[in-house]
Amino acid sequence: MELYTIKNFPSIKTAYIPISWNIAVLHIPKKSSSHVYPHALTAYITGLLLTVYVVRIKKIALIHALILSQCFEVYFHINYLFSATYHFLIDRFDLI
Protein backbone atom coordinates (compact mmCIF):
# COMPACT_ATOMS: atom_id res chain seq x y z
CA MET A 1 0.00 0.00 0.00
CA GLU A 2 1.48 3.32 -1.09
CA LEU A 3 1.39 6.28 1.25
CA TYR A 4 1.72 10.03 0.83
CA THR A 5 2.21 12.93 3.22
CA ILE A 6 -0.10 15.78 4.20
CA LYS A 7 1.68 18.97 5.30
CA ASN A 8 -1.18 21.49 5.15
CA PHE A 9 -2.15 21.36 8.81
CA PRO A 10 0.41 22.61 11.37
CA SER A 11 -0.97 20.33 14.10
CA ILE A 12 -0.25 17.26 11.98
CA LYS A 13 3.52 17.03 11.71
CA THR A 14 3.57 14.06 9.36
CA ALA A 15 0.37 12.29 8.42
CA TYR A 16 0.13 9.23 6.25
CA ILE A 17 -3.08 8.27 4.48
CA PRO A 18 -3.47 5.24 2.24
CA ILE A 19 -3.64 6.11 -1.46
CA SER A 20 -6.67 3.86 -1.94
CA TRP A 21 -8.72 6.02 0.47
CA ASN A 22 -7.60 9.16 -1.34
CA ILE A 23 -8.68 7.79 -4.72
CA ALA A 24 -12.09 6.93 -3.27
CA VAL A 25 -12.58 10.54 -2.19
CA LEU A 26 -10.59 12.76 -4.55
CA HIS A 27 -10.99 11.41 -8.04
CA ILE A 28 -10.99 12.97 -11.48
CA PRO A 29 -14.33 12.52 -13.23
CA LYS A 30 -14.56 10.26 -16.24
CA LYS A 31 -15.67 11.48 -19.66
CA SER A 32 -19.30 10.80 -18.81
CA SER A 33 -21.11 13.89 -17.55
CA SER A 34 -23.53 11.64 -15.65
CA HIS A 35 -20.76 10.64 -13.23
CA VAL A 36 -21.99 10.40 -9.64
CA TYR A 37 -20.25 12.68 -7.15
CA PRO A 38 -20.18 12.09 -3.39
CA HIS A 39 -22.29 14.53 -1.40
CA ALA A 40 -21.45 16.45 1.76
CA LEU A 41 -22.30 13.60 4.14
CA THR A 42 -19.98 11.21 2.31
CA ALA A 43 -17.21 13.80 2.34
CA TYR A 44 -17.77 14.46 6.04
CA ILE A 45 -17.73 10.77 7.00
CA THR A 46 -14.67 10.11 4.86
CA GLY A 47 -12.90 13.14 6.30
CA LEU A 48 -13.76 12.00 9.81
CA LEU A 49 -12.46 8.48 9.16
CA LEU A 50 -9.26 9.80 7.61
CA THR A 51 -8.69 12.23 10.44
CA VAL A 52 -9.38 9.73 13.22
CA TYR A 53 -7.00 7.36 11.46
CA VAL A 54 -4.30 10.01 11.19
CA VAL A 55 -4.77 12.09 14.34
CA ARG A 56 -4.84 10.23 17.64
CA ILE A 57 -6.24 13.18 19.61
CA LYS A 58 -10.04 13.10 19.40
CA LYS A 59 -10.57 16.80 20.18
CA ILE A 60 -8.94 18.06 16.99
CA ALA A 61 -10.14 15.14 14.87
CA LEU A 62 -13.59 16.68 14.42
CA ILE A 63 -12.10 20.06 13.45
CA HIS A 64 -9.91 18.46 10.80
CA ALA A 65 -12.86 16.39 9.55
CA LEU A 66 -14.90 19.55 9.07
CA ILE A 67 -12.02 21.26 7.25
CA LEU A 68 -11.46 18.23 5.02
CA SER A 69 -15.17 17.86 4.24
CA GLN A 70 -15.37 21.51 3.19
CA CYS A 71 -12.29 21.15 0.99
CA PHE A 72 -13.72 18.01 -0.62
CA GLU A 73 -17.10 19.64 -1.21
CA VAL A 74 -15.57 22.73 -2.86
CA TYR A 75 -13.37 20.44 -4.97
CA PHE A 76 -16.37 18.40 -6.13
CA HIS A 77 -18.44 21.46 -7.07
CA ILE A 78 -15.60 23.11 -9.02
CA ASN A 79 -14.65 19.84 -10.68
CA TYR A 80 -18.28 19.13 -11.62
CA LEU A 81 -18.76 22.64 -13.00
CA PHE A 82 -15.75 22.38 -15.31
CA SER A 83 -16.63 18.82 -16.31
CA ALA A 84 -20.26 19.71 -17.09
CA THR A 85 -19.23 22.80 -19.09
CA TYR A 86 -16.65 20.81 -21.04
CA HIS A 87 -19.10 18.05 -21.94
CA PHE A 88 -21.85 20.53 -22.81
CA LEU A 89 -19.57 22.33 -25.27
CA ILE A 90 -18.39 19.08 -26.83
CA ASP A 91 -21.91 17.66 -27.14
CA ARG A 92 -23.51 20.90 -28.33
CA PHE A 93 -20.95 22.02 -30.87
CA ASP A 94 -19.41 18.66 -31.83
CA LEU A 95 -15.93 19.89 -31.01
CA ILE A 96 -14.41 16.42 -31.08
mmCIF file with all atom_site columns, C-alpha atoms in Angstrom:
data_model
loop_
_atom_site.group_PDB
_atom_site.id
_atom_site.type_symbol
_atom_site.label_atom_id
_atom_site.label_alt_id
_atom_site.label_comp_id
_atom_site.label_asym_id
_atom_site.label_entity_id
_atom_site.label_seq_id
_atom_site.pdbx_PDB_ins_code
_atom_site.Cartn_x
_atom_site.Cartn_y
_atom_site.Cartn_z
_atom_site.occupancy
_atom_site.B_iso_or_equiv
_atom_site.pdbx_formal_charge
_atom_site.auth_seq_id
_atom_site.auth_comp_id
_atom_site.auth_asym_id
_atom_site.auth_atom_id
_atom_site.pdbx_PDB_model_num
ATOM 1  C CA . MET A 1 1  ? 0.000   0.000  0.000   1.00 0.00 ? 1  MET A CA 1
ATOM 2  C CA . GLU A 1 2  ? 1.480   3.315  -1.091  1.00 0.00 ? 2  GLU A CA 1
ATOM 3  C CA . LEU A 1 3  ? 1.393   6.280  1.253   1.00 0.00 ? 3  LEU A CA 1
ATOM 4  C CA . TYR A 1 4  ? 1.717   10.025 0.831   1.00 0.00 ? 4  TYR A CA 1
ATOM 5  C CA . THR A 1 5  ? 2.207   12.926 3.223   1.00 0.00 ? 5  THR A CA 1
ATOM 6  C CA . ILE A 1 6  ? -0.100  15.777 4.204   1.00 0.00 ? 6  ILE A CA 1
ATOM 7  C CA . LYS A 1 7  ? 1.682   18.970 5.301   1.00 0.00 ? 7  LYS A CA 1
ATOM 8  C CA . ASN A 1 8  ? -1.179  21.485 5.149   1.00 0.00 ? 8  ASN A CA 1
ATOM 9  C CA . PHE A 1 9  ? -2.146  21.363 8.812   1.00 0.00 ? 9  PHE A CA 1
ATOM 10 C CA . PRO A 1 10 ? 0.413   22.608 11.369  1.00 0.00 ? 10 PRO A CA 1
ATOM 11 C CA . SER A 1 11 ? -0.968  20.328 14.103  1.00 0.00 ? 11 SER A CA 1
ATOM 12 C CA . ILE A 1 12 ? -0.245  17.257 11.984  1.00 0.00 ? 12 ILE A CA 1
ATOM 13 C CA . LYS A 1 13 ? 3.524   17.033 11.707  1.00 0.00 ? 13 LYS A CA 1
ATOM 14 C CA . THR A 1 14 ? 3.575   14.056 9.363   1.00 0.00 ? 14 THR A CA 1
ATOM 15 C CA . ALA A 1 15 ? 0.374   12.295 8.422   1.00 0.00 ? 15 ALA A CA 1
ATOM 16 C CA . TYR A 1 16 ? 0.131   9.235  6.246   1.00 0.00 ? 16 TYR A CA 1
ATOM 17 C CA . ILE A 1 17 ? -3.079  8.270  4.485   1.00 0.00 ? 17 ILE A CA 1
ATOM 18 C CA . PRO A 1 18 ? -3.472  5.236  2.239   1.00 0.00 ? 18 PRO A CA 1
ATOM 19 C CA . ILE A 1 19 ? -3.636  6.115  -1.458  1.00 0.00 ? 19 ILE A CA 1
ATOM 20 C CA . SER A 1 20 ? -6.675  3.863  -1.935  1.00 0.00 ? 20 SER A CA 1
ATOM 21 C CA . TRP A 1 21 ? -8.722  6.021  0.471   1.00 0.00 ? 21 TRP A CA 1
ATOM 22 C CA . ASN A 1 22 ? -7.599  9.155  -1.341  1.00 0.00 ? 22 ASN A CA 1
ATOM 23 C CA . ILE A 1 23 ? -8.677  7.794  -4.715  1.00 0.00 ? 23 ILE A CA 1
ATOM 24 C CA . ALA A 1 24 ? -12.086 6.927  -3.271  1.00 0.00 ? 24 ALA A CA 1
ATOM 25 C CA . VAL A 1 25 ? -12.582 10.539 -2.194  1.00 0.00 ? 25 VAL A CA 1
ATOM 26 C CA . LEU A 1 26 ? -10.592 12.760 -4.546  1.00 0.00 ? 26 LEU A CA 1
ATOM 27 C CA . HIS A 1 27 ? -10.989 11.411 -8.036  1.00 0.00 ? 27 HIS A CA 1
ATOM 28 C CA . ILE A 1 28 ? -10.986 12.974 -11.476 1.00 0.00 ? 28 ILE A CA 1
ATOM 29 C CA . PRO A 1 29 ? -14.334 12.525 -13.227 1.00 0.00 ? 29 PRO A CA 1
ATOM 30 C CA . LYS A 1 30 ? -14.556 10.263 -16.240 1.00 0.00 ? 30 LYS A CA 1
ATOM 31 C CA . LYS A 1 31 ? -15.673 11.479 -19.657 1.00 0.00 ? 31 LYS A CA 1
ATOM 32 C CA . SER A 1 32 ? -19.304 10.795 -18.810 1.00 0.00 ? 32 SER A CA 1
ATOM 33 C CA . SER A 1 33 ? -21.115 13.888 -17.548 1.00 0.00 ? 33 SER A CA 1
ATOM 34 C CA . SER A 1 34 ? -23.529 11.639 -15.651 1.00 0.00 ? 34 SER A CA 1
ATOM 35 C CA . HIS A 1 35 ? -20.757 10.638 -13.230 1.00 0.00 ? 35 HIS A CA 1
ATOM 36 C CA . VAL A 1 36 ? -21.995 10.401 -9.636  1.00 0.00 ? 36 VAL A CA 1
ATOM 37 C CA . TYR A 1 37 ? -20.249 12.675 -7.147  1.00 0.00 ? 37 TYR A CA 1
ATOM 38 C CA . PRO A 1 38 ? -20.184 12.095 -3.387  1.00 0.00 ? 38 PRO A CA 1
ATOM 39 C CA . HIS A 1 39 ? -22.290 14.529 -1.405  1.00 0.00 ? 39 HIS A CA 1
ATOM 40 C CA . ALA A 1 40 ? -21.451 16.455 1.756   1.00 0.00 ? 40 ALA A CA 1
ATOM 41 C CA . LEU A 1 41 ? -22.303 13.604 4.136   1.00 0.00 ? 41 LEU A CA 1
ATOM 42 C CA . THR A 1 42 ? -19.981 11.213 2.309   1.00 0.00 ? 42 THR A CA 1
ATOM 43 C CA . ALA A 1 43 ? -17.206 13.804 2.343   1.00 0.00 ? 43 ALA A CA 1
ATOM 44 C CA . TYR A 1 44 ? -17.771 14.461 6.041   1.00 0.00 ? 44 TYR A CA 1
ATOM 45 C CA . ILE A 1 45 ? -17.728 10.771 6.998   1.00 0.00 ? 45 ILE A CA 1
ATOM 46 C CA . THR A 1 46 ? -14.666 10.105 4.857   1.00 0.00 ? 46 THR A CA 1
ATOM 47 C CA . GLY A 1 47 ? -12.901 13.143 6.295   1.00 0.00 ? 47 GLY A CA 1
ATOM 48 C CA . LEU A 1 48 ? -13.763 12.000 9.813   1.00 0.00 ? 48 LEU A CA 1
ATOM 49 C CA . LEU A 1 49 ? -12.459 8.477  9.160   1.00 0.00 ? 49 LEU A CA 1
ATOM 50 C CA . LEU A 1 50 ? -9.264  9.799  7.609   1.00 0.00 ? 50 LEU A CA 1
ATOM 51 C CA . THR A 1 51 ? -8.695  12.233 10.439  1.00 0.00 ? 51 THR A CA 1
ATOM 52 C CA . VAL A 1 52 ? -9.382  9.735  13.223  1.00 0.00 ? 52 VAL A CA 1
ATOM 53 C CA . TYR A 1 53 ? -6.998  7.363  11.458  1.00 0.00 ? 53 TYR A CA 1
ATOM 54 C CA . VAL A 1 54 ? -4.296  10.005 11.187  1.00 0.00 ? 54 VAL A CA 1
ATOM 55 C CA . VAL A 1 55 ? -4.765  12.088 14.335  1.00 0.00 ? 55 VAL A CA 1
ATOM 56 C CA . ARG A 1 56 ? -4.837  10.232 17.645  1.00 0.00 ? 56 ARG A CA 1
ATOM 57 C CA . ILE A 1 57 ? -6.236  13.176 19.605  1.00 0.00 ? 57 ILE A CA 1
ATOM 58 C CA . LYS A 1 58 ? -10.038 13.105 19.403  1.00 0.00 ? 58 LYS A CA 1
ATOM 59 C CA . LYS A 1 59 ? -10.571 16.799 20.179  1.00 0.00 ? 59 LYS A CA 1
ATOM 60 C CA . ILE A 1 60 ? -8.939  18.061 16.988  1.00 0.00 ? 60 ILE A CA 1
ATOM 61 C CA . ALA A 1 61 ? -10.144 15.135 14.874  1.00 0.00 ? 61 ALA A CA 1
ATOM 62 C CA . LEU A 1 62 ? -13.590 16.679 14.423  1.00 0.00 ? 62 LEU A CA 1
ATOM 63 C CA . ILE A 1 63 ? -12.098 20.059 13.454  1.00 0.00 ? 63 ILE A CA 1
ATOM 64 C CA . HIS A 1 64 ? -9.912  18.461 10.804  1.00 0.00 ? 64 HIS A CA 1
ATOM 65 C CA . ALA A 1 65 ? -12.856 16.391 9.555   1.00 0.00 ? 65 ALA A CA 1
ATOM 66 C CA . LEU A 1 66 ? -14.900 19.550 9.074   1.00 0.00 ? 66 LEU A CA 1
ATOM 67 C CA . ILE A 1 67 ? -12.015 21.259 7.253   1.00 0.00 ? 67 ILE A CA 1
ATOM 68 C CA . LEU A 1 68 ? -11.460 18.230 5.020   1.00 0.00 ? 68 LEU A CA 1
ATOM 69 C CA . SER A 1 69 ? -15.167 17.856 4.245   1.00 0.00 ? 69 SER A CA 1
ATOM 70 C CA . GLN A 1 70 ? -15.375 21.511 3.192   1.00 0.00 ? 70 GLN A CA 1
ATOM 71 C CA . CYS A 1 71 ? -12.286 21.147 0.993   1.00 0.00 ? 71 CYS A CA 1
ATOM 72 C CA . PHE A 1 72 ? -13.724 18.011 -0.624  1.00 0.00 ? 72 PHE A CA 1
ATOM 73 C CA . GLU A 1 73 ? -17.104 19.643 -1.210  1.00 0.00 ? 73 GLU A CA 1
ATOM 74 C CA . VAL A 1 74 ? -15.572 22.725 -2.863  1.00 0.00 ? 74 VAL A CA 1
ATOM 75 C CA . TYR A 1 75 ? -13.373 20.441 -4.965  1.00 0.00 ? 75 TYR A CA 1
ATOM 76 C CA . PHE A 1 76 ? -16.370 18.402 -6.132  1.00 0.00 ? 76 PHE A CA 1
ATOM 77 C CA . HIS A 1 77 ? -18.436 21.463 -7.073  1.00 0.00 ? 77 HIS A CA 1
ATOM 78 C CA . ILE A 1 78 ? -15.605 23.110 -9.024  1.00 0.00 ? 78 ILE A CA 1
ATOM 79 C CA . ASN A 1 79 ? -14.653 19.841 -10.685 1.00 0.00 ? 79 ASN A CA 1
ATOM 80 C CA . TYR A 1 80 ? -18.276 19.126 -11.619 1.00 0.00 ? 80 TYR A CA 1
ATOM 81 C CA . LEU A 1 81 ? -18.760 22.643 -13.001 1.00 0.00 ? 81 LEU A CA 1
ATOM 82 C CA . PHE A 1 82 ? -15.752 22.379 -15.313 1.00 0.00 ? 82 PHE A CA 1
ATOM 83 C CA . SER A 1 83 ? -16.634 18.821 -16.308 1.00 0.00 ? 83 SER A CA 1
ATOM 84 C CA . ALA A 1 84 ? -20.256 19.708 -17.087 1.00 0.00 ? 84 ALA A CA 1
ATOM 85 C CA . THR A 1 85 ? -19.233 22.800 -19.087 1.00 0.00 ? 85 THR A CA 1
ATOM 86 C CA . TYR A 1 86 ? -16.649 20.814 -21.037 1.00 0.00 ? 86 TYR A CA 1
ATOM 87 C CA . HIS A 1 87 ? -19.100 18.051 -21.942 1.00 0.00 ? 87 HIS A CA 1
ATOM 88 C CA . PHE A 1 88 ? -21.847 20.529 -22.812 1.00 0.00 ? 88 PHE A CA 1
ATOM 89 C CA . LEU A 1 89 ? -19.568 22.335 -25.265 1.00 0.00 ? 89 LEU A CA 1
ATOM 90 C CA . ILE A 1 90 ? -18.392 19.084 -26.828 1.00 0.00 ? 90 ILE A CA 1
ATOM 91 C CA . ASP A 1 91 ? -21.912 17.656 -27.144 1.00 0.00 ? 91 ASP A CA 1
ATOM 92 C CA . ARG A 1 92 ? -23.508 20.897 -28.328 1.00 0.00 ? 92 ARG A CA 1
ATOM 93 C CA . PHE A 1 93 ? -20.951 22.023 -30.870 1.00 0.00 ? 93 PHE A CA 1
ATOM 94 C CA . ASP A 1 94 ? -19.408 18.656 -31.826 1.00 0.00 ? 94 ASP A CA 1
ATOM 95 C CA . LEU A 1 95 ? -15.926 19.888 -31.005 1.00 0.00 ? 95 LEU A CA 1
ATOM 96 C CA . ILE A 1 96 ? -14.410 16.420 -31.077 1.00 0.00 ? 96 ILE A CA 1
#
